[in-house]
XYZ file of C-alpha atoms in Angstrom:
544
model
C 0.000 0.000 0.000
C 2.842 2.361 0.824
C 4.391 1.795 -2.569
C 1.057 2.515 -4.255
C 0.760 5.792 -2.322
C 4.240 6.808 -3.463
C 3.216 6.038 -7.023
C 0.104 8.175 -6.766
C 2.051 11.010 -5.132
C 4.544 10.916 -8.001
C 1.636 10.978 -10.450
C 0.043 14.028 -8.834
C 3.287 15.994 -8.844
C 3.882 15.319 -12.519
C 2.478 18.065 -14.771
C 4.548 17.751 -17.964
C 3.983 16.064 -21.299
C 5.955 12.894 -21.827
C 6.583 10.313 -24.521
C 7.094 6.616 -23.891
C 6.989 3.096 -25.286
C 6.131 0.832 -22.401
C 5.250 -2.885 -22.330
C 2.782 -4.634 -20.079
C 5.263 -6.573 -18.047
C 7.100 -3.581 -16.598
C 4.657 -0.755 -16.230
C 1.706 0.623 -14.312
C 0.434 3.642 -16.186
C -2.300 6.134 -16.795
C -3.122 6.804 -20.436
C -4.531 9.991 -21.787
C -6.839 10.276 -24.796
C -8.722 12.989 -26.546
C -12.265 12.632 -27.792
C -15.302 14.513 -28.907
C -17.792 11.687 -28.776
C -16.364 8.181 -28.565
C -12.934 7.546 -27.103
C -10.336 6.779 -29.794
C -6.909 5.296 -29.294
C -5.000 8.426 -30.195
C -4.688 11.975 -28.965
C -5.747 15.143 -30.768
C -7.090 17.930 -28.596
C -7.536 19.040 -25.002
C -9.824 16.283 -23.710
C -7.899 13.786 -21.598
C -9.162 10.335 -20.718
C -7.286 8.469 -18.017
C -7.514 4.711 -17.651
C -5.530 1.725 -16.471
C -4.894 -1.306 -18.670
C -2.418 -4.082 -19.138
C -2.087 -4.020 -22.926
C 0.925 -2.877 -24.906
C 0.977 0.920 -25.279
C 2.597 3.446 -27.590
C 2.126 6.917 -26.126
C 3.174 10.251 -27.497
C 1.656 13.173 -25.585
C 2.549 16.313 -27.457
C -0.716 18.250 -27.743
C -1.675 21.115 -25.456
C -3.661 20.325 -22.343
C -2.540 16.673 -22.206
C -0.704 15.727 -19.057
C 0.475 12.362 -17.902
C 3.406 10.368 -16.574
C 4.761 6.884 -17.115
C 5.368 5.042 -13.860
C 7.609 1.959 -14.193
C 6.425 -0.934 -12.053
C 9.046 -2.564 -9.877
C 9.258 -6.350 -9.648
C 6.697 -8.040 -7.419
C 4.568 -4.919 -7.112
C 1.587 -6.180 -9.159
C -0.120 -7.478 -6.000
C 0.297 -4.113 -4.250
C -1.201 -2.318 -7.203
C -4.188 -4.668 -7.303
C -4.809 -4.290 -3.579
C -4.816 -0.524 -3.868
C -7.121 -0.498 -6.892
C -10.300 0.202 -4.922
C -8.613 3.074 -3.103
C -7.326 4.454 -6.407
C -10.860 4.398 -7.825
C -11.765 7.253 -5.447
C -8.708 9.325 -6.281
C -9.882 12.588 -7.921
C -6.714 12.739 -10.016
C -8.017 9.837 -12.137
C -10.925 11.891 -13.512
C -10.916 12.357 -17.236
C -11.457 15.940 -18.243
C -10.792 19.208 -19.953
C -7.827 20.880 -18.317
C -7.599 24.604 -17.645
C -7.065 26.824 -20.671
C -3.571 28.165 -21.311
C -2.327 31.662 -22.189
C -3.154 32.430 -25.801
C -6.183 30.152 -25.872
C -9.732 31.416 -25.826
C -11.358 31.489 -22.387
C -13.769 28.624 -21.723
C -17.351 29.214 -20.589
C -19.060 26.197 -19.030
C -22.870 26.233 -19.051
C -24.861 23.817 -16.881
C -28.304 23.187 -18.359
C -30.296 23.459 -21.576
C -33.401 25.298 -20.369
C -34.712 28.708 -21.405
C -31.992 30.678 -19.629
C -29.087 28.475 -20.725
C -30.168 28.282 -24.372
C -30.787 32.015 -24.687
C -27.288 32.527 -23.271
C -25.762 29.931 -25.618
C -27.522 31.388 -28.638
C -25.997 34.847 -28.205
C -22.513 33.946 -26.941
C -19.738 35.275 -29.184
C -17.724 32.155 -29.985
C -15.026 34.268 -31.620
C -14.163 35.292 -28.058
C -15.051 32.186 -26.073
C -14.954 28.424 -26.287
C -18.159 27.011 -24.820
C -18.927 23.725 -23.085
C -22.532 22.815 -22.339
C -23.286 20.064 -19.813
C -26.810 18.723 -19.445
C -28.675 15.403 -19.084
C -30.691 16.312 -22.215
C -29.405 17.513 -25.578
C -32.327 19.791 -26.401
C -34.395 22.687 -25.135
C -38.096 22.088 -24.449
C -40.567 24.751 -25.577
C -42.606 24.287 -22.387
C -45.634 26.508 -23.247
C -46.665 23.974 -25.900
C -45.695 20.818 -24.030
C -49.243 20.090 -22.826
C -50.410 19.941 -26.443
C -48.131 16.966 -27.143
C -49.783 14.813 -24.466
C -52.995 14.445 -26.481
C -51.538 14.554 -29.998
C -52.263 18.169 -30.927
C -48.519 18.509 -31.582
C -45.807 15.977 -32.237
C -43.052 15.702 -29.643
C -40.235 16.860 -31.944
C -42.166 20.105 -32.553
C -41.374 21.311 -29.010
C -37.770 20.044 -28.809
C -34.929 22.175 -30.185
C -31.504 20.431 -30.375
C -28.881 22.458 -28.536
C -26.492 21.996 -31.474
C -28.870 24.055 -33.610
C -29.101 26.766 -30.989
C -25.310 27.137 -30.755
C -23.604 25.427 -33.692
C -20.146 25.943 -32.178
C -20.948 22.990 -29.892
C -20.897 20.755 -32.959
C -18.376 22.525 -35.183
C -15.699 24.266 -33.118
C -12.766 22.022 -32.111
C -12.635 23.228 -28.508
C -16.375 23.565 -27.841
C -18.382 20.580 -26.663
C -21.746 19.330 -25.516
C -21.554 16.621 -22.840
C -24.581 14.465 -22.028
C -24.069 14.376 -18.280
C -25.290 15.588 -14.915
C -23.126 17.887 -12.833
C -22.447 16.349 -9.417
C -20.250 19.032 -7.876
C -18.439 22.333 -8.309
C -15.026 23.277 -6.937
C -14.939 27.068 -7.109
C -11.363 27.211 -5.823
C -9.989 24.969 -8.575
C -12.451 26.339 -11.164
C -13.670 22.823 -11.972
C -17.009 21.058 -12.298
C -17.428 17.317 -11.761
C -19.878 15.350 -13.866
C -21.397 11.940 -14.307
C -22.299 10.837 -17.815
C -25.866 9.850 -18.675
C -25.124 6.465 -20.214
C -28.159 4.235 -19.547
C -25.869 1.241 -19.730
C -24.118 2.376 -22.891
C -20.626 2.221 -21.401
C -18.804 -0.661 -19.792
C -17.734 1.561 -16.905
C -20.589 2.746 -14.695
C -20.748 5.426 -13.487
C -18.556 7.256 -15.968
C -17.215 10.430 -14.344
C -15.164 13.335 -15.607
C -14.248 16.934 -14.810
C -14.184 20.170 -16.787
C -12.122 23.232 -15.898
C -13.749 26.599 -16.544
C -12.821 30.242 -16.825
C -16.432 31.316 -16.360
C -19.243 29.115 -15.052
C -22.939 29.710 -15.762
C -25.298 27.601 -13.642
C -28.707 27.354 -15.293
C -29.686 23.921 -14.049
C -33.395 24.675 -13.660
C -35.649 23.428 -10.883
C -37.624 20.358 -9.864
C -41.371 19.882 -9.342
C -42.534 20.645 -5.825
C -44.069 17.647 -4.046
C -44.163 19.214 -0.550
C -42.959 15.911 0.845
C -46.333 14.268 0.176
C -46.089 10.495 0.323
C -46.486 8.684 -2.997
C -46.242 11.632 -5.390
C -42.920 10.698 -6.972
C -43.892 7.041 -7.226
C -47.357 7.371 -8.767
C -47.840 10.830 -10.315
C -46.705 12.132 -13.693
C -45.004 15.515 -13.984
C -45.115 17.730 -17.055
C -41.770 19.438 -17.559
C -39.900 17.256 -20.048
C -40.722 15.650 -23.385
C -40.460 12.175 -21.892
C -43.020 13.229 -19.251
C -45.477 14.082 -22.031
C -44.705 10.786 -23.771
C -45.434 8.793 -20.617
C -48.681 10.698 -20.018
C -49.813 10.045 -23.589
C -49.020 6.333 -23.351
C -50.878 5.970 -20.044
C -53.905 7.909 -21.313
C -54.254 5.807 -24.470
C -53.537 2.586 -22.584
C -56.364 3.309 -20.146
C -58.742 4.090 -22.998
C -58.009 0.788 -24.705
C -58.002 -1.310 -21.523
C -61.381 0.057 -20.518
C -62.925 -1.448 -23.673
C -61.852 -4.993 -22.803
C -64.624 -7.428 -21.840
C -65.133 -8.151 -18.161
C -64.006 -4.723 -16.907
C -66.427 -3.589 -14.194
C -68.247 -0.262 -14.298
C -66.330 0.932 -11.261
C -62.990 -0.005 -12.801
C -63.869 1.755 -16.056
C -64.667 4.925 -14.158
C -61.353 4.732 -12.318
C -59.278 3.972 -15.411
C -60.795 6.899 -17.322
C -60.657 9.415 -14.477
C -57.848 11.907 -15.213
C -56.862 13.956 -12.168
C -54.739 17.114 -12.414
C -53.223 18.555 -9.227
C -52.428 22.265 -9.398
C -54.387 25.130 -10.929
C -51.522 27.131 -12.387
C -51.079 27.775 -16.121
C -49.640 24.298 -16.777
C -52.439 22.488 -14.948
C -55.165 24.592 -16.566
C -53.707 24.247 -20.072
C -53.362 20.485 -19.722
C -56.933 20.217 -18.417
C -58.150 22.311 -21.340
C -56.251 20.214 -23.891
C -57.538 17.017 -22.313
C -61.161 18.183 -22.286
C -60.816 19.238 -25.929
C -59.351 15.816 -26.781
C -62.286 14.113 -25.067
C -64.877 16.276 -26.815
C -63.474 16.082 -30.340
C -61.705 12.724 -30.506
C -62.526 10.311 -27.689
C -66.276 10.524 -28.146
C -65.839 9.709 -31.829
C -63.208 6.964 -31.662
C -63.930 5.352 -28.298
C -67.717 5.286 -28.414
C -67.978 2.324 -26.011
C -66.402 4.258 -23.134
C -67.065 7.861 -24.105
C -69.397 8.438 -21.158
C -66.885 7.245 -18.571
C -63.913 9.520 -19.231
C -63.743 12.767 -17.300
C -61.221 15.262 -15.882
C -60.895 16.638 -12.349
C -58.698 19.633 -11.518
C -57.797 19.962 -7.828
C -56.402 23.247 -6.494
C -55.823 24.337 -2.907
C -56.816 27.957 -3.560
C -57.946 29.552 -6.830
C -56.939 28.530 -10.317
C -54.647 30.940 -12.207
C -54.096 33.032 -9.088
C -51.684 35.408 -10.877
C -54.263 36.334 -13.545
C -56.900 39.066 -13.478
C -60.045 38.254 -11.464
C -62.249 38.473 -14.549
C -60.017 36.050 -16.423
C -60.072 33.588 -13.526
C -63.848 33.642 -13.510
C -63.940 33.130 -17.276
C -61.563 30.179 -17.042
C -63.624 28.600 -14.250
C -66.872 28.854 -16.230
C -65.305 27.644 -19.469
C -63.583 24.623 -17.921
C -66.751 23.646 -16.064
C -68.742 23.945 -19.280
C -66.153 21.779 -21.062
C -66.682 19.002 -18.528
C -63.745 19.628 -16.176
C -64.699 19.135 -12.521
C -63.034 21.774 -10.320
C -62.321 20.759 -6.734
C -60.743 22.711 -3.917
C -58.578 20.636 -1.643
C -55.136 19.698 -0.383
C -53.605 16.318 -1.176
C -52.565 14.377 1.901
C -51.109 11.274 0.260
C -51.054 9.456 -3.061
C -51.738 5.741 -3.540
C -51.354 3.678 -6.747
C -55.038 4.031 -7.684
C -56.380 6.836 -5.501
C -55.426 10.063 -3.760
C -56.489 11.068 -0.261
C -57.271 14.715 0.499
C -56.690 16.399 3.844
C -60.413 16.184 4.690
C -60.378 12.429 4.159
C -61.957 12.441 0.682
C -60.697 9.645 -1.536
C -60.421 10.289 -5.270
C -59.740 7.253 -7.509
C -57.776 7.882 -10.681
C -56.345 6.194 -13.746
C -54.031 9.078 -14.687
C -52.567 11.565 -12.192
C -50.680 14.658 -13.403
C -48.879 16.746 -10.775
C -48.371 20.435 -11.532
C -47.918 22.442 -8.334
C -44.917 24.607 -9.157
C -41.178 24.096 -8.870
C -38.467 24.390 -6.254
C -34.688 24.000 -5.920
C -33.233 20.779 -7.307
C -31.185 18.369 -5.228
C -28.068 19.469 -7.135
C -28.630 23.125 -6.200
C -29.181 22.165 -2.566
C -25.799 20.422 -2.433
C -23.827 23.420 -3.689
C -21.883 25.363 -1.094
C -23.056 28.717 -2.453
C -25.070 31.621 -1.002
C -28.827 31.079 -1.021
C -31.713 33.384 -1.794
C -35.111 33.144 -0.090
C -36.682 29.875 -1.160
C -33.399 27.985 -1.445
C -32.273 29.118 -4.899
C -28.675 30.109 -5.656
C -28.247 33.708 -4.474
C -27.137 36.272 -7.063
C -26.614 40.021 -7.269
C -27.919 42.446 -9.880
C -25.456 41.180 -12.514
C -26.402 37.513 -11.935
C -23.073 36.911 -10.189
C -22.770 34.564 -7.218
C -21.095 36.622 -4.458
C -18.126 35.316 -2.470
C -16.892 33.160 -5.382
C -15.083 34.208 -8.519
C -16.344 33.702 -12.089
C -19.607 31.931 -11.154
C -22.994 33.131 -12.418
C -26.494 31.691 -12.016
C -29.758 32.395 -13.791
C -33.170 30.946 -14.529
C -35.282 28.893 -12.135
C -32.254 27.876 -10.035
C -31.274 31.490 -9.199
C -32.803 34.234 -7.101
C -31.748 37.656 -5.876
C -30.064 37.702 -2.479
C -32.072 39.267 0.322
C -29.532 42.068 0.795
C -30.137 43.275 -2.767
C -33.624 44.366 -1.744
C -35.124 42.693 -4.806
C -37.868 40.068 -4.809
C -37.201 36.556 -6.018
C -38.617 36.444 -9.535
C -41.192 33.803 -10.527
C -40.105 30.634 -12.287
C -41.311 31.705 -15.720
C -39.857 31.111 -19.164
C -39.810 34.834 -19.947
C -37.832 35.576 -16.766
C -35.216 32.946 -17.634
C -35.005 34.061 -21.258
C -34.563 37.704 -20.283
C -31.819 36.817 -17.805
C -30.020 34.762 -20.444
C -30.126 37.688 -22.858
C -28.795 40.078 -20.198
C -25.950 37.803 -19.141
C -24.746 36.976 -22.655
C -24.508 40.691 -23.459
C -22.502 41.129 -20.269
C -20.189 38.238 -21.183
C -19.593 39.548 -24.693
C -18.773 42.958 -23.234
C -16.360 41.462 -20.697
C -14.723 39.287 -23.345
C -14.031 42.229 -25.633
C -12.191 43.881 -22.731
C -10.017 40.795 -22.171
C -11.874 39.803 -19.027
C -12.948 36.357 -20.140
C -10.146 34.420 -18.477
C -10.462 33.200 -14.909
C -9.849 35.873 -12.263
C -9.387 38.578 -14.905
C -12.625 40.591 -14.764
C -11.643 42.841 -11.852
C -11.768 46.499 -12.744
C -14.107 46.045 -15.734
C -17.197 48.218 -15.581
C -20.243 45.972 -15.803
C -22.832 48.619 -16.544
C -26.507 48.547 -15.587
C -27.908 45.762 -13.429
C -30.610 43.370 -14.590
C -34.146 44.770 -14.459
C -37.151 42.559 -15.168
C -40.360 43.940 -16.651
C -43.237 41.519 -16.912
C -44.680 41.320 -20.420
C -47.940 39.629 -19.422
C -49.283 36.087 -19.186
C -51.238 33.797 -21.494
C -52.987 30.474 -21.042
C -55.098 28.254 -23.259
C -58.265 26.742 -21.765
C -59.274 24.513 -24.703
C -61.991 24.666 -27.380
C -60.299 27.564 -29.233
C -60.410 29.793 -26.148
C -57.532 31.397 -24.263
C -56.675 34.107 -21.732
C -54.337 37.052 -22.311
C -53.334 39.186 -19.314
C -51.069 42.072 -20.307
C -50.708 43.643 -16.844
C -47.134 44.173 -15.655
C -47.955 42.937 -12.154
C -50.762 41.293 -10.247
C -51.987 44.571 -8.751
C -51.419 46.777 -11.810
C -53.984 47.795 -14.374
C -53.790 46.706 -17.954
C -55.450 44.984 -20.867
C -57.092 41.608 -20.247
C -58.730 39.512 -22.958
C -60.510 36.164 -23.068
C -62.089 34.111 -25.808
C -61.392 33.238 -29.431
C -59.413 36.407 -30.208
C -57.191 35.679 -27.222
C -56.702 32.166 -28.568
C -55.475 33.589 -31.890
C -53.097 35.897 -30.004
C -51.890 32.969 -27.895
C -51.128 30.785 -30.902
C -49.544 33.609 -32.899
C -47.329 34.677 -30.000
C -46.044 31.189 -29.280
C -45.533 30.379 -32.937
C -43.200 33.378 -33.251
C -41.397 32.447 -30.031
C -40.490 28.932 -31.202
C -36.737 29.117 -31.707
C -36.185 27.771 -35.231
C -37.987 28.020 -38.546
C -37.891 24.234 -38.692
C -39.959 23.899 -35.515
C -42.259 26.755 -36.501
C -43.031 24.805 -39.646
C -43.619 21.635 -37.618
C -45.963 23.427 -35.203
C -47.963 25.117 -37.968
C -48.332 21.856 -39.911
C -49.321 19.930 -36.760
C -51.987 22.502 -35.905
C -53.371 22.366 -39.443
C -53.351 18.557 -39.547
C -55.114 18.309 -36.183
C -57.762 20.834 -37.240
C -58.577 18.925 -40.428
C -58.078 15.271 -39.436
C -58.250 15.294 -35.654
C -55.620 14.002 -33.240
C -53.733 10.785 -33.793
C -54.510 8.098 -31.200
C -51.744 5.595 -31.996
C -50.046 4.229 -28.906
C -46.383 3.628 -29.717
C -43.993 2.164 -27.209
């Protein structure tokens, strides 16, 4: 063991490039590779992959950013090496990774996430100044305002997913810019490094596959997680609606229940349970999903599932009032319209969730076949583990320039960030327009800093940052189904402004979101899907 420790100490101290031809019988080594995708057997770039093997090696490390050392194994030390293998597995020096940038190279910006804030930042970043690395467990941005429409077949899933490589093409084309399909597990602000775990789903022989990335500037835009309030059974039995795969699972369960309910021998009570769709949460997402579902039932289910058309119904449960941030008149309109469309509105608080029923705080039991949970979002487990200042509500605390105080070169934005209490600013709501506006502000700030040679780590001191971020609310919109929608153009809940409801609002809603879809490709998809659904109805194929 002592000999193995000496070997590792020697390895840590070594920071120079070396060349060697070493055979299996007399060496214990760490090899370094470069890759942008799969891991080849040669080196060409700054990405280093470190592994142990016992095969014959020919190594020639001459490219920038590649460090390694050949350690010659003494006789009879193989057993010592094998005994220390488990200890070596936990050694942080064995992480593969992108090393720190060198003088003369472009500064590296690492972005965690592919949500609204991250993608707006990526889209505007000047890649003539910066190299960019994006790390996220998904390789696309989700256009969340239209996600509910995919659950019932109004839109196809690819219509609301924008590949991150199309948003910032440097991730696919520039030699020193990368997208890594991974989850960030930790941040070392002193070393300017992030530690990640690849999302492999069994695709690699080594699980988990971990690596590190050094940064000059770090932008944390990791989003948030659905709030469950610690209620028993929610995570196990409810569906959320924040990702494309969530919508896919909801669609499969909905169609499965429709088809199962037509099988012979199913009791009346079981049919009612299978075809009872319960939505928890009366915010915009819950209301829009309820409206889409009621529209699907009215136009498609009653025509194509005539044997069970009278059993399917929707219940929306909210603790207070639906659409609480909207104008009072719009809330009343939404309540009347949803009720008229067949949606049962209940006021209550969920106590616990079981596989086939939920229990409310007053003891009421509500059986269900499909349960969709939409009660807002809160800090993710990753954000909670970071040793960074916190804002009220547990988000990462930032100042007026979206910087994280007390650490250098770290910024946060979107649903995972909130203004620190000492700034005197309120924590902004977790809305797409807030995140997008913050991304636009920060990328302009980064481009300004980069042009003044402040992009490198610890080099932005003395640069004037300019005006702080100011958010102005542009209004809210929500669809309630049957070609009806709400448009609230007030800048705040208590302010006065224009409020519309009805068919005209629905046209405004569709037009606004169609123009906000990021690419012309997806705008075309959305427009074609809407037209196809209007003429032929929704597709009810259950795939998968």
